PDB file of C-alpha atoms in Angstrom:
ATOM      1  CA  ASN A 494    -223.929 155.597 116.607  1.00 80.00           C
ATOM      2  CA  ASN A 495    -222.485 153.109 119.072  1.00 89.00           C
ATOM      3  CA  VAL A 496    -224.661 153.507 122.193  1.00 90.00           C
ATOM      4  CA  VAL A 497    -227.050 150.650 123.037  1.00 85.00           C
ATOM      5  CA  TYR A 498    -228.707 151.619 126.337  1.00 86.00           C
ATOM      6  CA  ALA A 499    -228.570 154.875 128.257  1.00 91.00           C
ATOM      7  CA  HIS A 500    -230.072 155.953 131.558  1.00 93.00           C
ATOM      8  CA  VAL A 501    -230.053 159.393 133.183  1.00 94.00           C
ATOM      9  CA  THR A 502    -229.299 159.564 136.901  1.00 93.00           C
ATOM     10  CA  PRO A 503    -232.217 160.609 139.135  1.00 92.00           C
ATOM     11  CA  ASP A 504    -230.659 164.058 139.706  1.00 93.00           C
ATOM     12  CA  GLY A 505    -230.442 164.580 135.925  1.00 94.00           C
ATOM     13  CA  LYS A 506    -226.742 165.496 136.072  1.00 94.00           C
ATOM     14  CA  SER A 507    -225.158 162.322 134.646  1.00 94.00           C
ATOM     15  CA  VAL A 508    -225.881 159.612 132.115  1.00 94.00           C
ATOM     16  CA  ALA A 509    -224.735 155.970 132.116  1.00 95.00           C
ATOM     17  CA  TYR A 510    -224.530 154.193 128.765  1.00 94.00           C
ATOM     18  CA  ASN A 511    -223.239 151.065 126.984  1.00 94.00           C
ATOM     19  CA  VAL A 512    -220.933 151.374 124.001  1.00 94.00           C
ATOM     20  CA  ILE A 513    -220.368 148.886 121.160  1.00 94.00           C
ATOM     21  CA  HIS A 514    -216.743 148.947 120.004  1.00 95.00           C
ATOM     22  CA  PRO A 515    -215.569 148.139 116.444  1.00 94.00           C
ATOM     23  CA  ASP A 516    -214.399 144.681 117.608  1.00 94.00           C
ATOM     24  CA  GLU A 517    -217.999 143.986 118.843  1.00 92.00           C
ATOM     25  CA  THR A 518    -217.056 144.184 122.545  1.00 95.00           C
ATOM     26  CA  ARG A 519    -219.185 146.303 124.866  1.00 95.00           C
ATOM     27  CA  SER A 520    -218.360 148.591 127.786  1.00 96.00           C
ATOM     28  CA  LEU A 521    -220.182 150.755 130.337  1.00 96.00           C
ATOM     29  CA  TRP A 522    -219.522 154.484 130.727  1.00 96.00           C
ATOM     30  CA  VAL A 523    -220.735 157.425 132.836  1.00 96.00           C
ATOM     31  CA  ARG A 524    -220.469 161.105 132.045  1.00 94.00           C
ATOM     32  CA  ARG A 525    -221.810 164.364 133.380  1.00 93.00           C
ATOM     33  CA  VAL A 526    -224.473 165.819 131.063  1.00 92.00           C
ATOM     34  CA  GLU A 527    -222.701 169.194 130.739  1.00 93.00           C
ATOM     35  CA  ASP A 528    -219.276 167.602 130.148  1.00 90.00           C
ATOM     36  CA  ARG A 529    -218.147 165.624 127.074  1.00 85.00           C
ATOM     37  CA  ASN A 530    -215.527 163.689 129.071  1.00 90.00           C
ATOM     38  CA  ALA A 531    -216.615 160.221 130.180  1.00 93.00           C
ATOM     39  CA  LEU A 532    -215.441 157.666 132.739  1.00 95.00           C
ATOM     40  CA  GLN A 533    -215.288 154.019 131.704  1.00 96.00           C
ATOM     41  CA  ILE A 534    -216.941 151.991 134.467  1.00 96.00           C
ATOM     42  CA  VAL A 535    -216.760 148.472 132.981  1.00 96.00           C
ATOM     43  CA  PRO A 536    -214.029 147.711 130.399  1.00 96.00           C
ATOM     44  CA  PRO A 537    -214.828 146.192 126.986  1.00 96.00           C
ATOM     45  CA  GLN A 538    -216.067 142.597 127.137  1.00 94.00           C
ATOM     46  CA  ALA A 539    -217.336 140.138 124.536  1.00 94.00           C
ATOM     47  CA  VAL A 540    -220.899 140.222 125.946  1.00 93.00           C
ATOM     48  CA  PHE A 541    -224.228 141.841 125.127  1.00 92.00           C
ATOM     49  CA  TYR A 542    -226.016 144.289 127.415  1.00 91.00           C
ATOM     50  CA  TRP A 543    -229.691 143.381 127.818  1.00 88.00           C
ATOM     51  CA  GLY A 544    -232.812 144.957 129.204  1.00 80.00           C
ATOM     52  CA  GLY A 545    -231.704 148.500 129.941  1.00 83.00           C
ATOM     53  CA  MET A 546    -230.207 149.862 133.145  1.00 92.00           C
ATOM     54  CA  SER A 547    -231.271 151.147 136.531  1.00 95.00           C
ATOM     55  CA  ILE A 548    -229.470 153.654 138.716  1.00 96.00           C
ATOM     56  CA  SER A 549    -229.821 154.077 142.471  1.00 96.00           C
ATOM     57  CA  ALA A 550    -231.587 157.232 143.733  1.00 94.00           C
ATOM     58  CA  ASP A 551    -228.293 158.760 144.885  1.00 94.00           C
ATOM     59  CA  GLY A 552    -226.593 157.879 141.567  1.00 93.00           C
ATOM     60  CA  SER A 553    -223.924 155.776 143.282  1.00 95.00           C
ATOM     61  CA  GLN A 554    -224.871 152.348 141.836  1.00 97.00           C
ATOM     62  CA  ILE A 555    -225.607 151.198 138.289  1.00 97.00           C
ATOM     63  CA  TYR A 556    -227.516 147.966 137.616  1.00 97.00           C
ATOM     64  CA  TYR A 557    -227.242 146.174 134.275  1.00 96.00           C
ATOM     65  CA  ILE A 558    -227.577 142.763 132.585  1.00 96.00           C
ATOM     66  CA  THR A 559    -225.005 141.077 130.353  1.00 95.00           C
ATOM     67  CA  ALA A 560    -225.327 137.867 128.345  1.00 95.00           C
ATOM     68  CA  GLU A 561    -223.403 135.800 125.853  1.00 91.00           C
ATOM     69  CA  ARG A 562    -224.334 136.136 122.166  1.00 85.00           C
ATOM     70  CA  ASP A 563    -226.734 133.141 121.918  1.00 89.00           C
ATOM     71  CA  ALA A 564    -227.770 132.977 125.579  1.00 92.00           C
ATOM     72  CA  LYS A 565    -231.362 132.450 126.719  1.00 93.00           C
ATOM     73  CA  HIS A 566    -230.745 134.388 129.936  1.00 95.00           C
ATOM     74  CA  GLY A 567    -228.340 137.002 131.222  1.00 95.00           C
ATOM     75  CA  THR A 568    -226.809 137.944 134.567  1.00 97.00           C
ATOM     76  CA  LEU A 569    -227.705 141.002 136.647  1.00 97.00           C
ATOM     77  CA  TYR A 570    -224.784 143.053 138.004  1.00 97.00           C
ATOM     78  CA  ARG A 571    -224.308 146.106 140.189  1.00 98.00           C
ATOM     79  CA  VAL A 572    -221.304 148.423 139.884  1.00 97.00           C
ATOM     80  CA  SER A 573    -220.309 151.684 141.529  1.00 96.00           C
ATOM     81  CA  SER A 574    -220.770 154.742 139.325  1.00 94.00           C
ATOM     82  CA  LEU A 575    -217.158 155.578 140.201  1.00 93.00           C
ATOM     83  CA  GLY A 576    -215.924 152.254 138.798  1.00 91.00           C
ATOM     84  CA  GLY A 577    -214.516 149.176 140.443  1.00 94.00           C
ATOM     85  CA  ALA A 578    -215.342 145.503 140.204  1.00 95.00           C
ATOM     86  CA  PRO A 579    -218.965 144.707 139.261  1.00 97.00           C
ATOM     87  CA  ARG A 580    -220.858 142.501 141.703  1.00 97.00           C
ATOM     88  CA  LYS A 581    -222.927 139.616 140.325  1.00 97.00           C
ATOM     89  CA  LEU A 582    -226.425 139.763 141.837  1.00 98.00           C
ATOM     90  CA  VAL A 583    -228.754 137.351 140.002  1.00 97.00           C
ATOM     91  CA  GLU A 584    -228.379 134.812 137.203  1.00 95.00           C
ATOM     92  CA  THR A 585    -231.128 133.834 134.742  1.00 95.00           C
ATOM     93  CA  VAL A 586    -232.422 137.362 134.063  1.00 96.00           C
ATOM     94  CA  ASN A 587    -233.919 138.720 130.824  1.00 95.00           C
ATOM     95  CA  ASP A 588    -235.119 142.286 131.458  1.00 95.00           C
ATOM     96  CA  LEU A 589    -234.374 144.884 134.104  1.00 95.00           C
ATOM     97  CA  GLY A 590    -236.788 147.160 135.932  1.00 95.00           C
ATOM     98  CA  SER A 591    -236.523 149.856 138.557  1.00 95.00           C
ATOM     99  CA  LEU A 592    -235.427 150.028 142.153  1.00 97.00           C
ATOM    100  CA  SER A 593    -238.006 150.365 144.921  1.00 97.00           C
ATOM    101  CA  PRO A 594    -238.429 153.915 146.277  1.00 96.00           C
ATOM    102  CA  ASP A 595    -236.292 153.065 149.324  1.00 95.00           C
ATOM    103  CA  GLY A 596    -233.615 151.480 147.065  1.00 95.00           C
ATOM    104  CA  GLY A 597    -233.865 148.143 148.849  1.00 97.00           C
ATOM    105  CA  ARG A 598    -235.326 145.968 146.033  1.00 97.00           C
ATOM    106  CA  ILE A 599    -234.794 145.691 142.298  1.00 98.00           C
ATOM    107  CA  LEU A 600    -237.300 144.366 139.741  1.00 97.00           C
ATOM    108  CA  TYR A 601    -236.419 142.044 136.871  1.00 97.00           C
ATOM    109  CA  VAL A 602    -238.026 139.572 134.470  1.00 96.00           C
ATOM    110  CA  ARG A 603    -237.170 135.935 133.808  1.00 95.00           C
ATOM    111  CA  TYR A 604    -238.334 134.132 130.671  1.00 92.00           C
ATOM    112  CA  GLY A 605    -239.006 130.396 130.814  1.00 88.00           C
ATOM    113  CA  ASP A 606    -241.835 127.877 131.023  1.00 88.00           C
ATOM    114  CA  ALA A 607    -243.758 130.755 132.582  1.00 90.00           C
ATOM    115  CA  MET A 608    -243.039 134.483 132.436  1.00 93.00           C
ATOM    116  CA  GLN A 609    -241.958 135.735 135.868  1.00 96.00           C
ATOM    117  CA  LEU A 610    -241.686 139.198 137.366  1.00 97.00           C
ATOM    118  CA  LEU A 611    -239.325 139.018 140.346  1.00 97.00           C
ATOM    119  CA  SER A 612    -237.650 141.243 142.898  1.00 97.00           C
ATOM    120  CA  ALA A 613    -234.478 140.775 144.881  1.00 98.00           C
ATOM    121  CA  ASN A 614    -232.404 142.605 147.445  1.00 97.00           C
ATOM    122  CA  ALA A 615    -230.663 145.409 145.515  1.00 97.00           C
ATOM    123  CA  ALA A 616    -227.480 145.148 147.581  1.00 96.00           C
ATOM    124  CA  ASP A 617    -226.665 141.475 147.098  1.00 97.00           C
ATOM    125  CA  GLY A 618    -229.355 139.842 144.899  1.00 96.00           C
ATOM    126  CA  GLY A 619    -230.602 137.707 147.777  1.00 97.00           C
ATOM    127  CA  ASP A 620    -234.162 137.165 148.988  1.00 97.00           C
ATOM    128  CA  GLU A 621    -235.515 136.588 145.478  1.00 97.00           C
ATOM    129  CA  ARG A 622    -239.323 136.839 145.363  1.00 97.00           C
ATOM    130  CA  VAL A 623    -241.758 136.046 142.551  1.00 97.00           C
ATOM    131  CA  VAL A 624    -244.053 139.067 142.276  1.00 96.00           C
ATOM    132  CA  TYR A 625    -246.194 137.939 139.357  1.00 95.00           C
ATOM    133  CA  THR A 626    -246.327 134.971 136.977  1.00 94.00           C
ATOM    134  CA  GLY A 627    -247.797 134.946 133.479  1.00 91.00           C
ATOM    135  CA  ALA A 628    -248.207 132.414 130.709  1.00 88.00           C
ATOM    136  CA  ALA A 629    -245.160 131.373 128.699  1.00 83.00           C
ATOM    137  CA  ASN A 630    -246.586 133.155 125.623  1.00 84.00           C
ATOM    138  CA  HIS A 631    -246.570 136.501 127.503  1.00 89.00           C
ATOM    139  CA  ILE A 632    -243.557 138.761 127.534  1.00 90.00           C
ATOM    140  CA  PHE A 633    -243.045 141.239 130.386  1.00 92.00           C
ATOM    141  CA  ARG A 634    -240.888 144.343 129.854  1.00 93.00           C
ATOM    142  CA  ASP A 635    -239.757 147.392 131.812  1.00 94.00           C
ATOM    143  CA  PRO A 636    -241.275 146.749 135.260  1.00 96.00           C
ATOM    144  CA  HIS A 637    -241.268 149.823 137.493  1.00 96.00           C
ATOM    145  CA  PHE A 638    -242.309 150.560 141.038  1.00 97.00           C
ATOM    146  CA  SER A 639    -244.753 153.420 141.545  1.00 96.00           C
ATOM    147  CA  ALA A 640    -243.341 156.450 143.369  1.00 94.00           C
ATOM    148  CA  ASP A 641    -244.807 155.249 146.680  1.00 96.00           C
ATOM    149  CA  GLY A 642    -243.805 151.593 146.096  1.00 94.00           C
ATOM    150  CA  ALA A 643    -247.417 150.417 146.462  1.00 95.00           C
ATOM    151  CA  ALA A 644    -247.792 149.251 142.839  1.00 96.00           C
ATOM    152  CA  ILE A 645    -245.705 147.861 140.001  1.00 97.00           C
ATOM    153  CA  TYR A 646    -246.277 148.749 136.367  1.00 96.00           C
ATOM    154  CA  LEU A 647    -245.006 146.770 133.382  1.00 95.00           C
ATOM    155  CA  ILE A 648    -245.566 146.224 129.693  1.00 94.00           C
ATOM    156  CA  LYS A 649    -247.132 142.889 128.740  1.00 93.00           C
ATOM    157  CA  PHE A 650    -247.060 141.403 125.257  1.00 91.00           C
ATOM    158  CA  GLU A 651    -249.287 138.500 124.277  1.00 87.00           C
ATOM    159  CA  ARG A 652    -250.402 136.872 121.051  1.00 85.00           C
ATOM    160  CA  ILE A 653    -254.094 135.944 120.799  1.00 85.00           C
ATOM    161  CA  ASN A 654    -255.361 134.176 117.659  1.00 88.00           C
ATOM    162  CA  GLY A 655    -252.320 135.364 115.746  1.00 86.00           C
ATOM    163  CA  GLU A 656    -252.731 139.030 116.749  1.00 89.00           C
ATOM    164  CA  GLU A 657    -250.214 140.917 118.896  1.00 89.00           C
ATOM    165  CA  PHE A 658    -251.473 142.791 121.940  1.00 91.00           C
ATOM    166  CA  TRP A 659    -249.325 145.151 124.039  1.00 92.00           C
ATOM    167  CA  SER A 660    -250.747 146.401 127.309  1.00 91.00           C
TER     168      SER A 660
END
């Protein structure tokens, strides 16, 4: 009853997940599916985890977003699945998507005057590129590369004449 986001590694052998502690701090953990023992990857912090997680194809890197309680945007981080210091990749992020098939790019969404779907270098957050821009009243969620990397799929929410449309 205290897990917020979870993501299974591509090989299906491990799961990464965020935990909410009684003092309202959050931490990041990894455990093997067949084993109840877990490894804490990121210690408890007074932040929120946003927009899910992504894991590299080899399971060695975990990508996640944290934000302050009343923040409008979060920060995208990468951390080794064995632990260690997280690396800040991109600021002003709202939702996280998948890695490209070759692991070189990561997708994310930024809310603002316009809704933006972006990608950046998965290693260091550099070379940020706007992939698609929508109206400010749209919300993009869960962008994912196709298996061959030729297309990107996402969920789009919009309100038209007071009605909600999800596509």
